[in-house]
Amino acid sequence: MQARAGSAAAAAAGATALAATKQHPAATSSLFALLSLSLLLLRLLLRLRLAAFRDAALTLHLLARLRIRPVTLRLPGPHATTLRVWCPASPSGKPPLLLLHGFGGDAKWTWARNLAALSRSFHLYVPDLVFFGSHSRSSSPLRSVAFQARCAADAMRLLGVSRYDVAGISYGGFVAYRMAAVEARDSVARVVIMTSGVAATVQEMGELAAREEMAVEDALLPDSAAGLRRLVHRSMHRPPPWLPDFVLHDFIQLMFVDQRKERTELLRELLRSGAGIDPLPALTQKTLVLWGDKDQVFPVDLGYKLHRHLGKKSRLEIIKDAGHALQLEGADKVNSFIKSFFLDERNEPGFGTT
């Protein structure tokens, strides 16, 4: 009886609502229009601000919590060049560490999962390399790794840092290697190279680029949601399960539009000449090589090749279930390896492969 009564009441309510709709079609139409407009405005708000909000949150985190501020430096030379460097607002007794990012983003986005942990042990210097970000620019026609290394070395000199360690990932690994070998050889104490094809020959670099089945700038500097989604899946062994198009478009506008032409030229020069040293010298500094075993951009074989080239002064660590974006997927392990390598003197005799 109760079930029948409930069904009858629901039917009566539905009939009443239907009658009201028929009696007031304008009100119902306005309600649906208002709801549709609200959803559209919400979607537009998310599309316009999601990546920008994340960028602002990263900036606030660096400024307020980590006490790391941006400094824009005018570098010496015949061409106007500025470099933005994130560095501590006050001096400390911590050892200085220079972090160099790759093509996937600027300094903040690349090291988002590393800065808090590393800043507890190091006095960090984290630049946006030239032609990355809105403040690191140059009128120079040079696009070589040597040019990037010279700019980073000049920035550290202007900041008054005469001796420091350096860690670089992917493209930043090329720059770190070049600094340690040439431009800042007497300043760089130790080196960490992460997932960087610095030991690849020009032929091997060409073969890796050919595997992309598209122009290398389209693969690494995507201009569509599908292209960025493909890059994320290539760079990460465990990519985010949900990547809506509007978020990807927002990130493209934030990260890959400004100075796209110059970064395309950087990529082409990298494919032509690598680190720009032939033959590639073995570094005199102790070097830690970090690689993800699932790297699809620079295969792990290149990590073993670099370790063999560097010899007894190097150590190779392979991180399981991590792709090319090693500093994100394996952040805890990367942070731990960096700290133990630079700070723990007990690891010096233990160089080898893990």
Coordinates of C-alpha atoms in Angstrom, one line a residue:
M1 CA 0.0 0.0 0.0
Q2 CA 2.8 2.4 1.0
A3 CA 4.7 1.7 -2.3
R4 CA 1.5 2.3 -4.3
A5 CA 0.8 5.5 -2.4
G6 CA 4.4 6.7 -3.0
S7 CA 4.2 5.9 -6.7
A8 CA 0.9 7.7 -7.0
A9 CA 2.4 10.8 -5.2
A10 CA 5.4 10.8 -7.5
A11 CA 3.1 10.6 -10.6
A12 CA 1.0 13.4 -9.3
A13 CA 4.0 15.5 -8.6
G14 CA 5.3 14.8 -12.1
A15 CA 2.0 15.7 -13.6
T16 CA 1.9 18.9 -11.6
A17 CA 5.4 19.9 -12.8
L18 CA 4.5 19.1 -16.4
A19 CA 1.4 21.2 -16.1
A20 CA 3.4 24.0 -14.6
T21 CA 5.9 23.8 -17.5
K22 CA 3.1 23.9 -20.0
Q23 CA 1.5 26.9 -18.2
H24 CA 4.8 28.8 -17.9
P25 CA 7.0 27.8 -20.9
A26 CA 8.9 31.1 -20.8
A27 CA 10.0 30.6 -17.2
T28 CA 11.2 27.1 -18.0
S29 CA 13.0 28.2 -21.1
S30 CA 14.7 31.0 -19.1
L31 CA 15.7 28.5 -16.4
F32 CA 17.4 26.2 -18.9
A33 CA 19.1 29.1 -20.6
L34 CA 20.4 30.4 -17.3
L35 CA 21.7 27.0 -16.4
S36 CA 23.4 26.6 -19.8
L37 CA 25.0 30.0 -19.5
S38 CA 26.3 29.2 -16.0
L39 CA 27.9 26.1 -17.2
L40 CA 29.4 27.9 -20.2
L41 CA 30.8 30.6 -17.9
L42 CA 32.3 28.0 -15.6
R43 CA 33.9 26.3 -18.5
L44 CA 35.4 29.5 -19.8
L45 CA 36.7 30.4 -16.3
L46 CA 38.4 27.1 -16.1
R47 CA 39.8 27.3 -19.6
L48 CA 41.2 30.8 -19.1
R49 CA 42.7 30.3 -15.6
L50 CA 43.5 26.7 -14.7
A51 CA 47.2 26.7 -15.9
A52 CA 47.6 30.3 -15.1
F53 CA 46.3 29.7 -11.6
R54 CA 48.8 26.8 -11.2
D55 CA 51.6 29.0 -12.4
A56 CA 50.6 31.7 -9.9
A57 CA 50.4 29.1 -7.1
L58 CA 53.9 27.9 -7.9
T59 CA 55.2 31.5 -7.8
L60 CA 53.5 32.1 -4.5
H61 CA 54.9 28.9 -3.1
L62 CA 58.4 29.9 -4.1
L63 CA 58.1 33.5 -2.7
A64 CA 56.2 32.9 0.5
R65 CA 57.1 29.4 1.7
L66 CA 60.6 28.7 0.2
R67 CA 61.7 32.3 0.2
I68 CA 63.0 32.0 -3.3
R69 CA 62.6 35.1 -5.5
P70 CA 63.2 35.9 -9.2
V71 CA 66.1 38.1 -10.2
T72 CA 66.4 39.2 -13.8
L73 CA 70.1 39.7 -14.9
R74 CA 71.5 41.6 -17.8
L75 CA 74.3 39.5 -19.1
P76 CA 77.6 40.9 -20.6
G77 CA 78.1 40.6 -24.4
P78 CA 77.5 42.4 -27.6
H79 CA 73.8 41.4 -27.8
A80 CA 71.1 42.3 -25.3
T81 CA 70.5 39.2 -23.2
T82 CA 68.5 38.8 -19.9
L83 CA 68.3 35.8 -17.8
R84 CA 65.7 35.2 -15.0
V85 CA 67.1 33.3 -12.0
W86 CA 65.1 32.1 -9.0
C87 CA 67.4 32.2 -6.0
P88 CA 67.1 32.7 -2.2
A89 CA 66.1 36.1 -0.9
S90 CA 68.8 36.0 1.8
P91 CA 72.3 34.4 2.1
S92 CA 72.9 31.1 3.9
G93 CA 75.6 28.7 4.7
K94 CA 74.1 25.9 2.5
P95 CA 76.1 24.7 -0.6
P96 CA 75.1 26.4 -3.8
L97 CA 73.3 24.2 -6.4
L98 CA 72.4 25.2 -10.0
L99 CA 69.4 23.5 -11.5
L100 CA 68.9 23.5 -15.3
H101 CA 65.6 22.6 -16.9
G102 CA 64.7 20.9 -20.2
F103 CA 62.3 21.7 -23.1
G104 CA 59.2 20.6 -21.3
G105 CA 58.7 23.8 -19.3
D106 CA 60.4 26.6 -17.4
A107 CA 62.2 26.5 -14.1
K108 CA 59.1 26.5 -11.9
W109 CA 57.2 23.8 -13.7
T110 CA 60.2 21.5 -14.3
W111 CA 61.4 21.5 -10.7
A112 CA 57.9 21.8 -9.0
R113 CA 58.3 18.6 -7.0
N114 CA 62.0 19.1 -6.1
L115 CA 62.5 22.6 -4.9
A116 CA 60.9 22.3 -1.5
A117 CA 63.0 19.2 -0.6
L118 CA 66.3 20.5 -2.1
S119 CA 66.0 24.0 -0.7
R120 CA 66.3 22.5 2.8
S121 CA 69.9 21.3 2.0
F122 CA 71.0 23.7 -0.8
H123 CA 71.2 27.3 -1.7
L124 CA 69.4 27.0 -5.0
Y125 CA 69.8 28.9 -8.2
V126 CA 67.1 28.0 -10.8
P127 CA 67.2 29.9 -14.1
D128 CA 64.8 30.0 -16.9
L129 CA 67.2 29.3 -19.8
V130 CA 67.4 31.8 -22.6
F131 CA 64.3 31.8 -24.8
F132 CA 62.3 30.1 -22.0
G133 CA 59.8 32.0 -19.9
S134 CA 58.9 35.6 -20.5
H135 CA 62.0 37.2 -19.0
S136 CA 64.9 35.2 -20.4
R137 CA 65.5 36.7 -23.8
S138 CA 68.3 37.6 -26.2
S139 CA 68.9 39.4 -29.5
S140 CA 71.8 37.1 -30.2
P141 CA 71.6 34.9 -33.3
L142 CA 73.3 32.1 -31.4
R143 CA 71.3 29.0 -30.6
S144 CA 74.0 26.6 -29.4
V145 CA 74.4 24.7 -26.1
A146 CA 77.6 26.6 -25.7
F147 CA 75.7 29.9 -25.8
Q148 CA 73.3 28.6 -23.1
A149 CA 76.2 27.4 -21.0
R150 CA 78.0 30.7 -21.3
C151 CA 74.8 32.6 -20.2
A152 CA 74.3 30.4 -17.2
A153 CA 78.0 30.7 -16.2
D154 CA 77.8 34.5 -16.6
A155 CA 74.7 34.6 -14.4
M156 CA 76.4 32.7 -11.6
R157 CA 79.4 35.1 -11.8
L158 CA 77.1 38.1 -11.6
L159 CA 75.4 36.6 -8.6
G160 CA 78.8 36.3 -6.9
V161 CA 78.9 32.5 -6.8
S162 CA 82.4 31.3 -7.6
R163 CA 82.0 27.6 -6.8
Y164 CA 78.9 25.4 -7.1
D165 CA 77.4 22.1 -8.1
V166 CA 75.1 21.7 -11.1
A167 CA 72.3 19.4 -12.0
G168 CA 70.5 19.3 -15.4
I169 CA 67.8 17.3 -16.9
S170 CA 67.4 16.5 -20.7
Y171 CA 68.3 19.7 -22.6
G172 CA 69.5 21.1 -19.3
G173 CA 71.8 18.1 -19.0
F174 CA 73.6 19.1 -22.2
V175 CA 74.0 22.6 -20.8
A176 CA 75.3 21.3 -17.5
Y177 CA 77.8 19.0 -19.2
R178 CA 79.1 21.8 -21.4
M179 CA 79.5 24.1 -18.4
A180 CA 81.5 21.5 -16.5
A181 CA 83.7 20.8 -19.5
V182 CA 84.3 24.3 -20.8
E183 CA 82.5 27.5 -19.8
A184 CA 82.6 26.9 -16.0
R185 CA 85.1 24.2 -15.7
D186 CA 86.9 25.8 -12.7
S187 CA 83.6 26.7 -11.0
V188 CA 81.6 23.5 -11.2
A189 CA 82.5 21.1 -8.4
R190 CA 80.2 18.1 -9.1
V191 CA 77.6 17.3 -11.7
V192 CA 74.3 15.4 -12.0
I193 CA 73.1 14.5 -15.5
M194 CA 69.5 13.3 -15.8
T195 CA 68.0 11.6 -18.8
S196 CA 70.1 13.6 -21.2
G197 CA 71.4 12.2 -24.6
V198 CA 74.7 14.1 -24.3
A199 CA 76.7 10.9 -25.2
A200 CA 74.6 10.3 -28.4
T201 CA 76.4 10.9 -31.7
V202 CA 74.9 13.2 -34.3
Q203 CA 73.7 10.2 -36.2
E204 CA 72.1 8.7 -33.1
M205 CA 70.3 12.0 -32.4
G206 CA 69.0 12.1 -35.9
E207 CA 67.7 8.5 -35.6
L208 CA 65.9 9.4 -32.3
A209 CA 64.3 12.4 -34.0
A210 CA 63.3 10.3 -37.0
R211 CA 61.4 7.9 -34.6
E212 CA 59.0 10.7 -33.7
E213 CA 57.6 10.5 -37.3
M214 CA 57.1 14.3 -37.3
A215 CA 59.3 17.5 -37.1
V216 CA 61.1 17.5 -33.8
E217 CA 59.7 20.9 -32.9
D218 CA 56.1 19.6 -33.4
A219 CA 56.9 16.7 -31.1
L220 CA 58.6 18.7 -28.3
L221 CA 56.8 22.1 -28.8
P222 CA 53.2 21.0 -29.5
D223 CA 50.6 23.4 -30.6
S224 CA 47.5 21.2 -30.2
A225 CA 45.9 19.3 -27.4
A226 CA 46.5 16.0 -29.2
G227 CA 50.2 16.9 -29.6
L228 CA 50.7 17.8 -26.0
R229 CA 48.8 14.7 -24.8
R230 CA 51.2 12.6 -27.0
L231 CA 54.2 14.4 -25.5
V232 CA 53.0 13.8 -21.9
H233 CA 52.5 10.1 -22.7
R234 CA 56.0 9.9 -24.3
S235 CA 57.6 11.7 -21.3
M236 CA 55.9 9.8 -18.5
H237 CA 55.6 6.1 -17.7
R238 CA 52.5 6.9 -15.6
P239 CA 50.8 9.9 -17.2
P240 CA 47.8 11.5 -15.6
P241 CA 44.7 9.5 -16.4
W242 CA 42.6 12.6 -17.2
L243 CA 43.9 15.3 -19.5
P244 CA 41.0 17.4 -20.9
D245 CA 41.6 19.4 -24.0
F246 CA 40.9 22.8 -22.4
V247 CA 43.6 22.2 -19.8
L248 CA 46.1 21.2 -22.5
H249 CA 45.2 24.2 -24.6
D250 CA 45.7 26.5 -21.6
F251 CA 49.1 25.0 -20.9
I252 CA 50.2 25.4 -24.5
Q253 CA 49.3 29.1 -24.4
L254 CA 51.3 29.5 -21.2
M255 CA 54.4 27.5 -22.1
F256 CA 54.8 26.9 -25.9
V257 CA 53.7 30.0 -27.7
D258 CA 56.1 32.8 -26.6
Q259 CA 59.5 32.5 -28.3
R260 CA 58.5 29.4 -30.2
K261 CA 60.7 30.3 -33.2
E262 CA 63.8 30.7 -31.1
R263 CA 63.2 27.4 -29.3
T264 CA 62.7 25.6 -32.6
E265 CA 66.1 26.9 -33.6
L266 CA 67.6 25.6 -30.4
L267 CA 66.2 22.1 -31.1
R268 CA 67.6 22.1 -34.6
E269 CA 71.0 23.3 -33.5
L270 CA 71.0 20.6 -30.8
L271 CA 70.3 17.9 -33.4
R272 CA 73.1 19.3 -35.6
S273 CA 75.9 19.6 -32.9
G274 CA 74.8 18.2 -29.6
A275 CA 76.9 19.7 -26.8
G276 CA 79.1 21.3 -29.4
I277 CA 82.3 19.5 -28.4
D278 CA 83.8 16.9 -30.7
P279 CA 85.1 14.6 -29.5
L280 CA 83.1 14.7 -26.2
P281 CA 85.5 15.0 -23.3
A282 CA 85.2 13.0 -20.1
L283 CA 84.5 15.3 -17.3
T284 CA 87.1 15.8 -14.6
Q285 CA 84.4 16.3 -12.0
K286 CA 82.6 13.5 -10.2
T287 CA 79.3 12.9 -11.9
L288 CA 76.1 11.2 -11.0
V289 CA 74.0 10.0 -14.0
L290 CA 70.3 9.4 -13.3
W291 CA 67.9 7.7 -15.7
G292 CA 64.4 6.3 -15.8
D293 CA 64.2 2.7 -17.0
K294 CA 61.1 3.5 -19.0
D295 CA 62.5 6.6 -20.8
Q296 CA 61.0 6.8 -24.3
V297 CA 62.8 10.0 -25.3
F298 CA 66.4 9.1 -24.5
P299 CA 66.6 5.3 -24.1
V300 CA 68.3 4.0 -21.0
D301 CA 71.1 2.6 -23.2
L302 CA 72.4 6.2 -23.6
G303 CA 72.7 6.3 -19.8
Y304 CA 75.0 3.3 -19.8
K305 CA 76.9 4.8 -22.7
L306 CA 77.5 8.0 -20.8
H307 CA 78.5 6.2 -17.7
R308 CA 81.1 4.2 -19.7
H309 CA 82.4 7.3 -21.3
L310 CA 82.9 9.1 -18.0
G311 CA 84.6 6.1 -16.4
K312 CA 85.4 5.7 -12.7
K313 CA 84.5 9.2 -11.7
S314 CA 80.8 8.6 -12.5
R315 CA 78.0 6.6 -11.0
L316 CA 74.8 5.5 -12.8
E317 CA 71.5 5.1 -11.0
I318 CA 68.5 3.6 -12.8
I319 CA 65.2 4.5 -11.3
K320 CA 62.5 1.9 -11.9
D321 CA 59.1 2.7 -13.4
A322 CA 60.1 6.2 -14.4
G323 CA 60.1 7.8 -17.8
H324 CA 61.8 10.9 -19.2
A325 CA 60.1 13.2 -16.7
L326 CA 62.2 11.6 -14.0
Q327 CA 62.2 14.6 -11.7
L328 CA 58.4 14.4 -11.5
E329 CA 57.7 10.7 -11.6
G330 CA 60.6 9.7 -9.4
A331 CA 60.8 13.0 -7.4
D332 CA 61.5 11.4 -4.0
K333 CA 64.3 9.2 -5.3
V334 CA 65.8 12.0 -7.4
N335 CA 65.9 14.3 -4.4
S336 CA 67.5 11.6 -2.3
F337 CA 70.1 10.8 -4.9
I338 CA 71.0 14.4 -5.4
K339 CA 71.3 15.1 -1.7
S340 CA 73.4 12.0 -0.9
F341 CA 75.7 12.6 -3.9
F342 CA 76.4 16.2 -3.1
L343 CA 76.4 16.1 0.7
D344 CA 77.4 12.6 1.8
E345 CA 81.1 12.1 1.5
R346 CA 80.8 8.4 2.2
N347 CA 79.5 7.7 -1.3
E348 CA 82.8 8.8 -3.0
P349 CA 84.4 5.3 -3.2
G350 CA 81.1 3.7 -4.2
F351 CA 80.9 4.8 -7.8
G352 CA 79.5 2.3 -10.2
T353 CA 76.1 1.2 -11.5
T354 CA 72.9 0.5 -9.5

